[in-house]
Amino acid sequence: MSKELDPITLEVLRHALASVAEEMNANLIRSAYSPNIKERRDCSSALFDPRGELVAQAESIPVHLGAMPFSVRAALGRVAEWEEGDVVILNDPYLGGAHLPDVTFVAPVFAGSGLVAFVACRAHHADIGGPAPGSLAPTATEVYGEGLRIPPVRLWKRGELDEDLLRLLLQNVRTPDERWGDLRAQHAACRTGIGRIRDLVARYGVELLGEGMAGVLDYSERRMRAEIARLPQGAAEFADALDDDGAGSGPIPIRVRIEIRADTMRVDFAGSAPQVRGPLNAVFAVTASAVYYALRAVTDPTIPPNAGGYRPIEILAPEGTIVNPRPPASVVGGNLETSQRIVDVVLGALAELIPERVPAASQGTMNNVAIGGTDPRTGRLYAFYETIGGGSGARPNGDGVDGVHSHMTNTLNTPVEALELAYPLRVERYELRLGTGGRGRLCGGCGIRRDITPRGHTAHVSLLTDRRIGRPYGLWGGEPGERGENILLRDGEEIRLPGKTEFDLHPGETLSIRTPGGGGYGPPAADLRESPG
């Protein structure tokens, strides 16, 4: 336990630490080269104590932040002696990463007579190599086929860039200039965090700052235990399924049993599907991240998100399953799609215990799209990646929201102007799919339609989407949301595409992504004909 601090000092230090993480993330976004980070803000930053315990985070991407502590622990396990100026990078999903495009930076902070903290940031790079532009390989059956896999290695040593390692990294990606720009943005974010923590040391001293970090963890633990203790005691179960893995298996069930005892919670995924050949396997770090997010959402979101708040939660995920695969299973969609379904089943079980707090299912997919090729304007390779929003589930006290990113993504859209400026692509349509939200006393939000055409070249497209067969569930008599569709528009004909696929998109052809709506809540009124748009 930490030394007891007075409440005012603890609150001041808590907000000071959180502000460091927020400033890191803001600088990462400002400095980034790629639209995926600069426009969509697909990045996260956090602070850790000298033992690698998460202390504070920027409010950004849930699937990044819950998994990032596993990467930091992996880095600490691989580096025996940290020195000032060191920066470790890694993306290995089996060492705390989520999937290969998410590259994590970890750097130590030295002040006074020794190590006082670590800073870390994670950013989704629009390409990290592999067979498909954007490193979104819907047909991959091993992690080796998904891109460049990086164990914890020092890219900067005592402040000096390892040029040989950098050349190795950039030689294996399609867009080296953009990657180097984003890597430098992450380095700048770490330097920002280091400087701000040193400012805090100068103001409060090493000892008080350390006590503050420990105090924040204990504070979150106390509040989370109190929240759990107020929930109904007992157990509840729920199951839902992914459509398929893109390699012949489906549907893929995920099951959970949640048990609340006193001030602790056990989340058990026994009975979930074995790991699959396709890239839908979610490493344990991703599964834990989804659980932490869901529990934070239904307890008290004002509890500071850190390692202390997760102490009362036990997660059981059988090894060799879709929620905890053995290597070398492919995993790119585990982070993107399976994480969403894990949230769906956890919330579905909690709805049995606390129905007044839990919404119906949101769209349940990130609708991942990667497009790449040779830009006819420059003759250089490009790789475009984005996720597309959809309908959120209706809530106990309100309709769902139309056309938003929900749950594990929390990114923005790529503005049409930014997309068309950066890439040889044209957005033909971008609109809500009215009536796709589930009917109910309160209606689910509507999905989105986004149509994209290549300009003057043939582009390669990779799609990793779900809820194209199954539908987002409604709650307490609410109807499910409409499923999504992937359509190829060719010569006036609409050709339906699988949820997980890759193909060449020729000039004059258009890719139409139509995303799911959210589920409804409560039985619909007799005269209700469609959800609001």
XYZ file of N, CA, C and O in Angstrom, residues 335-449:
460
model
N -7.531 -7.832 -32.790
C -7.512 -6.483 -32.238
C -8.682 -5.653 -32.749
O -9.287 -4.880 -32.005
N -9.026 -5.841 -34.019
C -9.989 -4.968 -34.671
C -11.432 -5.443 -34.532
O -12.326 -4.656 -34.245
N -11.662 -6.737 -34.753
C -13.023 -7.253 -34.796
C -13.394 -8.067 -33.553
O -14.466 -7.878 -32.966
N -12.532 -8.985 -33.143
C -12.858 -9.836 -31.998
C -12.957 -9.019 -30.721
O -13.775 -9.313 -29.841
N -12.156 -7.973 -30.605
C -12.267 -7.114 -29.423
C -13.668 -6.537 -29.298
O -14.214 -6.418 -28.187
N -14.277 -6.195 -30.426
C -15.636 -5.648 -30.386
C -16.645 -6.694 -29.915
O -17.571 -6.390 -29.156
N -16.441 -7.951 -30.364
C -17.394 -8.979 -29.946
C -17.200 -9.352 -28.478
O -18.160 -9.710 -27.787
N -15.969 -9.260 -27.992
C -15.736 -9.485 -26.559
C -16.504 -8.453 -25.742
O -17.143 -8.776 -24.736
N -16.459 -7.202 -26.166
C -17.241 -6.164 -25.484
C -18.725 -6.515 -25.528
O -19.442 -6.395 -24.530
N -19.210 -6.978 -26.692
C -20.627 -7.320 -26.821
C -21.039 -8.399 -25.820
O -22.109 -8.313 -25.195
N -20.198 -9.429 -25.654
C -20.611 -10.512 -24.751
C -20.472 -10.087 -23.288
O -21.305 -10.467 -22.453
N -19.463 -9.319 -22.962
C -19.319 -8.846 -21.584
C -20.490 -7.940 -21.214
O -21.106 -8.080 -20.145
N -20.849 -7.019 -22.106
C -21.991 -6.149 -21.826
C -23.292 -6.954 -21.796
O -24.189 -6.672 -20.984
N -23.404 -7.962 -22.669
C -24.605 -8.784 -22.657
C -24.798 -9.505 -21.334
O -25.920 -9.596 -20.809
N -23.701 -10.013 -20.761
C -23.803 -10.668 -19.452
C -24.122 -9.660 -18.363
O -24.961 -9.913 -17.479
N -23.496 -8.500 -18.404
C -23.747 -7.486 -17.381
C -25.175 -6.951 -17.460
O -25.732 -6.505 -16.454
N -25.776 -7.004 -18.655
C -27.160 -6.547 -18.788
C -28.107 -7.386 -17.932
O -29.159 -6.898 -17.498
N -27.736 -8.644 -17.687
C -28.562 -9.488 -16.820
C -28.478 -9.041 -15.362
O -29.422 -9.221 -14.591
N -27.350 -8.462 -14.996
C -27.128 -8.064 -13.605
C -27.514 -6.614 -13.348
O -28.051 -6.283 -12.291
N -27.206 -5.743 -14.292
C -27.479 -4.308 -14.112
C -28.134 -3.755 -15.386
O -27.532 -2.968 -16.110
N -29.370 -4.165 -15.677
C -30.008 -3.768 -16.936
C -30.161 -2.265 -17.093
O -30.219 -1.768 -18.218
N -30.209 -1.545 -15.991
C -30.401 -0.100 -16.075
C -29.162 0.646 -16.543
O -29.215 1.850 -16.805
N -28.038 -0.055 -16.698
C -26.784 0.618 -17.086
C -26.264 0.212 -18.465
O -25.326 0.843 -18.960
N -26.791 -0.842 -19.059
C -26.143 -1.442 -20.231
C -26.949 -1.177 -21.497
O -28.153 -1.439 -21.539
N -26.306 -0.668 -22.559
C -27.005 -0.438 -23.827
C -27.100 -1.718 -24.646
O -26.423 -2.713 -24.384
N -27.949 -1.680 -25.668
C -27.977 -2.742 -26.671
C -26.662 -2.736 -27.447
O -25.836 -1.825 -27.317
N -26.474 -3.763 -28.258
C -25.221 -3.895 -29.006
C -25.053 -2.755 -30.006
O -25.997 -2.377 -30.702
N -23.855 -2.219 -30.058
C -23.498 -1.293 -31.130
C -23.119 -2.100 -32.366
O -23.252 -3.320 -32.388
N -22.632 -1.438 -33.403
C -22.455 -2.112 -34.687
C -21.580 -3.361 -34.606
O -21.715 -4.272 -35.420
N -20.656 -3.425 -33.645
C -19.903 -4.657 -33.415
C -18.819 -4.953 -34.418
O -18.380 -6.102 -34.542
N -18.337 -3.957 -35.123
C -17.275 -4.120 -36.113
C -16.599 -2.775 -36.313
O -17.210 -1.731 -36.079
N -15.347 -2.810 -36.724
C -14.659 -1.567 -37.069
C -14.698 -1.287 -38.564
O -14.226 -0.246 -39.002
N -15.234 -2.236 -39.371
C -15.348 -2.019 -40.823
C -14.005 -1.586 -41.417
O -13.883 -0.525 -42.033
N -12.987 -2.424 -41.234
C -11.631 -2.060 -41.631
C -11.462 -2.104 -43.146
O -11.804 -3.099 -43.799
N -10.900 -1.029 -43.685
C -10.653 -0.913 -45.120
C -9.202 -0.486 -45.323
O -8.755 0.505 -44.747
N -8.479 -1.245 -46.134
C -7.128 -0.842 -46.540
C -7.080 -0.833 -48.066
O -7.530 -1.785 -48.717
N -6.553 0.242 -48.625
C -6.451 0.388 -50.075
C -5.031 0.827 -50.387
O -4.492 1.734 -49.742
N -4.414 0.189 -51.364
C -3.049 0.543 -51.722
C -2.768 0.338 -53.196
O -3.537 -0.308 -53.909
N -1.651 0.900 -53.627
C -1.245 0.778 -55.026
C -0.176 1.804 -55.321
O 0.499 2.304 -54.418
N -0.054 2.142 -56.580
C 0.901 3.159 -57.019
C 0.145 4.431 -57.358
O -0.762 4.427 -58.196
N 0.507 5.492 -56.707
C -0.159 6.774 -56.918
C 0.241 7.320 -58.289
O 1.428 7.608 -58.528
N -0.715 7.465 -59.220
C -0.348 7.943 -60.563
C 0.157 9.379 -60.561
O 0.803 9.811 -61.517
N -0.096 10.109 -59.497
C 0.369 11.493 -59.429
C 1.851 11.586 -59.142
O 2.508 12.571 -59.516
N 2.390 10.578 -58.439
C 3.786 10.637 -58.009
C 4.611 9.438 -58.446
O 5.848 9.493 -58.401
N 3.950 8.350 -58.834
C 4.663 7.119 -59.161
C 5.158 6.369 -57.937
O 5.917 5.405 -58.064
N 4.705 6.758 -56.739
C 5.152 6.126 -55.509
C 4.025 5.283 -54.907
O 2.835 5.548 -55.113
N 4.433 4.280 -54.136
C 3.449 3.440 -53.462
C 2.721 4.240 -52.382
O 3.294 5.135 -51.756
N 1.458 3.879 -52.160
C 0.711 4.464 -51.060
C -0.062 3.350 -50.352
O -0.302 2.273 -50.907
N -0.445 3.607 -49.113
C -1.249 2.664 -48.341
C -2.214 3.472 -47.477
O -1.790 4.251 -46.616
N -3.496 3.298 -47.730
C -4.549 3.994 -47.006
C -5.270 2.996 -46.103
O -5.606 1.894 -46.522
N -5.495 3.388 -44.851
C -6.235 2.545 -43.918
C -7.207 3.401 -43.127
O -6.884 4.530 -42.741
N -8.402 2.863 -42.893
C -9.328 3.526 -41.989
C -10.340 2.515 -41.462
O -10.523 1.425 -42.006
N -10.966 2.884 -40.368
C -12.154 2.206 -39.878
C -13.335 3.140 -40.107
O -13.172 4.365 -40.166
N -14.526 2.558 -40.251
C -15.710 3.356 -40.569
C -16.744 3.168 -39.468
O -16.999 2.045 -39.025
N -17.340 4.246 -39.043
C -18.318 4.215 -37.971
C -19.610 3.532 -38.369
O -19.826 3.145 -39.521
N -20.495 3.410 -37.411
C -21.808 2.817 -37.635
C -22.742 3.245 -36.528
O -22.515 4.249 -35.854
N -23.798 2.467 -36.313
C -24.756 2.819 -35.293
C -24.356 2.314 -33.923
O -23.885 1.184 -33.785
N -24.546 3.127 -32.902
C -24.354 2.640 -31.535
C -25.691 2.124 -31.006
O -26.765 2.485 -31.501
N -25.622 1.263 -30.001
C -26.826 0.662 -29.469
C -27.665 1.645 -28.672
O -27.147 2.583 -28.047
N -28.973 1.427 -28.710
C -29.861 2.241 -27.888
C -29.548 2.016 -26.409
O -29.191 0.918 -25.991
N -29.717 3.072 -25.627
C -29.383 3.038 -24.208
C -30.651 2.981 -23.369
O -31.743 3.283 -23.868
N -30.540 2.644 -22.106
C -31.731 2.633 -21.259
C -32.432 3.980 -21.179
O -33.620 4.054 -20.887
N -31.688 5.063 -21.460
C -32.273 6.400 -21.327
C -32.199 7.219 -22.610
O -32.363 8.439 -22.582
N -31.955 6.570 -23.753
C -31.877 7.344 -24.987
C -31.612 6.481 -26.204
O -31.147 5.342 -26.091
N -31.923 7.049 -27.372
C -31.634 6.347 -28.617
C -30.128 6.194 -28.814
O -29.331 6.935 -28.225
N -29.751 5.246 -29.667
C -28.363 5.135 -30.060
C -27.954 6.311 -30.935
O -28.790 7.074 -31.430
N -26.663 6.460 -31.129
C -26.113 7.570 -31.906
C -25.841 7.088 -33.327
O -25.345 5.984 -33.542
N -26.154 7.917 -34.298
C -25.933 7.584 -35.704
C -24.474 7.808 -36.097
O -23.859 8.811 -35.717
N -23.922 6.874 -36.872
C -22.665 7.096 -37.575
C -21.477 7.458 -36.712
O -20.804 8.455 -36.990
N -21.196 6.654 -35.672
C -20.054 6.939 -34.803
C -19.186 5.693 -34.658
O -19.630 4.572 -34.868
N -17.934 5.919 -34.277
C -17.076 4.815 -33.860
C -17.419 4.490 -32.401
O -17.543 5.404 -31.579
N -17.565 3.236 -32.111
C -18.007 2.858 -30.768
C -17.067 1.837 -30.149
O -16.339 1.124 -30.833
N -17.107 1.802 -28.824
C -16.389 0.831 -28.013
C -14.883 0.882 -28.256
O -14.265 1.896 -27.973
N -14.267 -0.165 -28.812
C -12.822 -0.316 -28.730
C -12.021 0.565 -29.680
O -10.801 0.589 -29.619
N -12.657 1.276 -30.564
C -11.900 2.075 -31.517
C -11.793 3.536 -31.080
O -10.727 4.042 -30.825
N -12.911 4.270 -30.970
C -12.898 5.652 -30.486
C -12.065 6.579 -31.368
O -11.566 7.609 -30.918
N -11.888 6.224 -32.631
C -11.191 7.115 -33.555
C -12.188 8.042 -34.236
O -13.402 7.928 -34.065
N -11.658 8.962 -35.023
C -12.481 9.820 -35.864
C -12.545 9.233 -37.276
O -11.861 8.258 -37.595
N -13.362 9.852 -38.124
C -13.347 9.453 -39.528
C -12.183 10.134 -40.236
O -11.542 11.034 -39.690
N -11.893 9.686 -41.445
C -10.949 10.406 -42.296
C -11.758 11.411 -43.096
O -12.590 11.017 -43.921
N -11.574 12.706 -42.881
C -12.356 13.677 -43.646
C -12.165 13.473 -45.147
O -11.072 13.137 -45.614
N -13.239 13.669 -45.901
C -13.175 13.463 -47.353
C -12.061 14.304 -47.970
O -11.289 13.832 -48.816
N -11.957 15.553 -47.536
C -10.945 16.439 -48.136
C -9.538 15.928 -47.887
O -8.678 15.964 -48.779
N -9.276 15.453 -46.645
C -7.943 14.938 -46.321
C -7.662 13.662 -47.086
O -6.542 13.442 -47.570
N -8.664 12.800 -47.203
C -8.482 11.532 -47.917
C -8.140 11.786 -49.384
O -7.194 11.213 -49.932
N -8.910 12.654 -50.029
C -8.703 12.888 -51.458
C -7.428 13.671 -51.739
O -6.842 13.560 -52.834
N -6.965 14.466 -50.776
C -5.707 15.184 -50.946
C -4.519 14.246 -50.822
O -3.554 14.329 -51.603
N -4.579 13.320 -49.877
C -3.431 12.459 -49.591
C -3.333 11.258 -50.525
O -2.227 10.754 -50.750
N -4.454 10.799 -51.076
C -4.466 9.543 -51.825
C -5.175 9.717 -53.166
O -6.065 10.568 -53.298
N -4.841 8.883 -54.156
C -5.521 8.953 -55.459
C -6.868 8.229 -55.419
O -7.114 7.266 -56.151
N -7.733 8.703 -54.533
C -9.045 8.100 -54.314
C -10.102 9.207 -54.297
O -9.814 10.345 -53.931
N -11.320 8.844 -54.682
C -12.423 9.795 -54.647
C -13.569 9.188 -53.840
O -13.956 8.030 -54.050
N -14.120 9.970 -52.930
C -15.277 9.540 -52.138
C -16.538 9.960 -52.893
O -16.816 11.152 -53.032
N -17.286 8.982 -53.383
C -18.469 9.242 -54.187
C -19.696 9.538 -53.330
O -20.527 10.377 -53.681
N -19.814 8.817 -52.209
C -20.951 9.006 -51.310
C -20.481 8.801 -49.880
O -19.653 7.945 -49.599
N -21.054 9.604 -48.991
C -20.773 9.455 -47.566
C -22.023 9.922 -46.840
O -22.294 11.120 -46.764
N -22.806 8.984 -46.314
C -24.121 9.334 -45.813
C -24.585 8.318 -44.778
O -24.031 7.213 -44.678
N -25.600 8.678 -44.014
C -26.206 7.745 -43.081
C -27.112 6.764 -43.824
O -27.742 7.126 -44.826
N -27.184 5.542 -43.301
C -28.121 4.526 -43.813
C -29.384 4.584 -42.950
O -29.513 3.876 -41.949
N -30.304 5.436 -43.349
C -31.492 5.658 -42.529
C -32.280 4.365 -42.373
O -32.398 3.561 -43.302
N -32.808 4.152 -41.168
C -33.626 2.986 -40.910
C -32.866 1.733 -40.564
O -33.469 0.669 -40.408
N -31.536 1.811 -40.413
C -30.754 0.603 -40.123
C -30.597 0.354 -38.627
O -30.133 -0.712 -38.232
N -30.966 1.304 -37.802
C -30.949 1.072 -36.366
C -32.098 0.168 -35.956
O -33.195 0.208 -36.534
N -31.875 -0.678 -34.955
C -32.918 -1.575 -34.491
C -34.089 -0.817 -33.885
O -33.911 0.146 -33.143
N -35.309 -1.247 -34.201
C -36.504 -0.634 -33.641
C -36.638 -1.002 -32.171
O -36.210 -2.071 -31.743
N -37.267 -0.134 -31.416
C -37.483 -0.393 -30.010
C -38.156 0.780 -29.347
O -38.447 1.801 -29.997
N -38.436 0.655 -28.063
C -38.900 1.819 -27.316
C -37.901 2.959 -27.473
O -38.259 4.124 -27.572
N -36.623 2.572 -27.497
C -35.526 3.471 -27.866
C -34.780 2.792 -29.005
O -34.516 1.588 -28.949
N -34.465 3.524 -30.053
C -33.972 2.931 -31.294
C -32.455 3.005 -31.408
O -31.817 3.952 -30.919
N -31.889 2.014 -32.074
C -30.458 2.010 -32.322
C -30.053 3.057 -33.339
O -30.858 3.511 -34.158
N -28.790 3.453 -33.282
C -28.273 4.424 -34.237
C -28.116 3.833 -35.624
O -28.022 2.618 -35.805
N -28.081 4.699 -36.612
C -27.989 4.273 -38.015
C -26.539 4.055 -38.432
O -25.617 4.718 -37.944
N -26.365 3.152 -39.389
C -25.059 2.917 -39.984
C -24.717 3.966 -41.035
O -25.446 4.947 -41.246
N -23.590 3.742 -41.697
C -23.026 4.688 -42.665
C -22.839 3.984 -44.009
O -22.580 2.779 -44.068
N -22.951 4.740 -45.074
C -22.518 4.276 -46.394
C -21.375 5.160 -46.866
O -21.460 6.389 -46.845
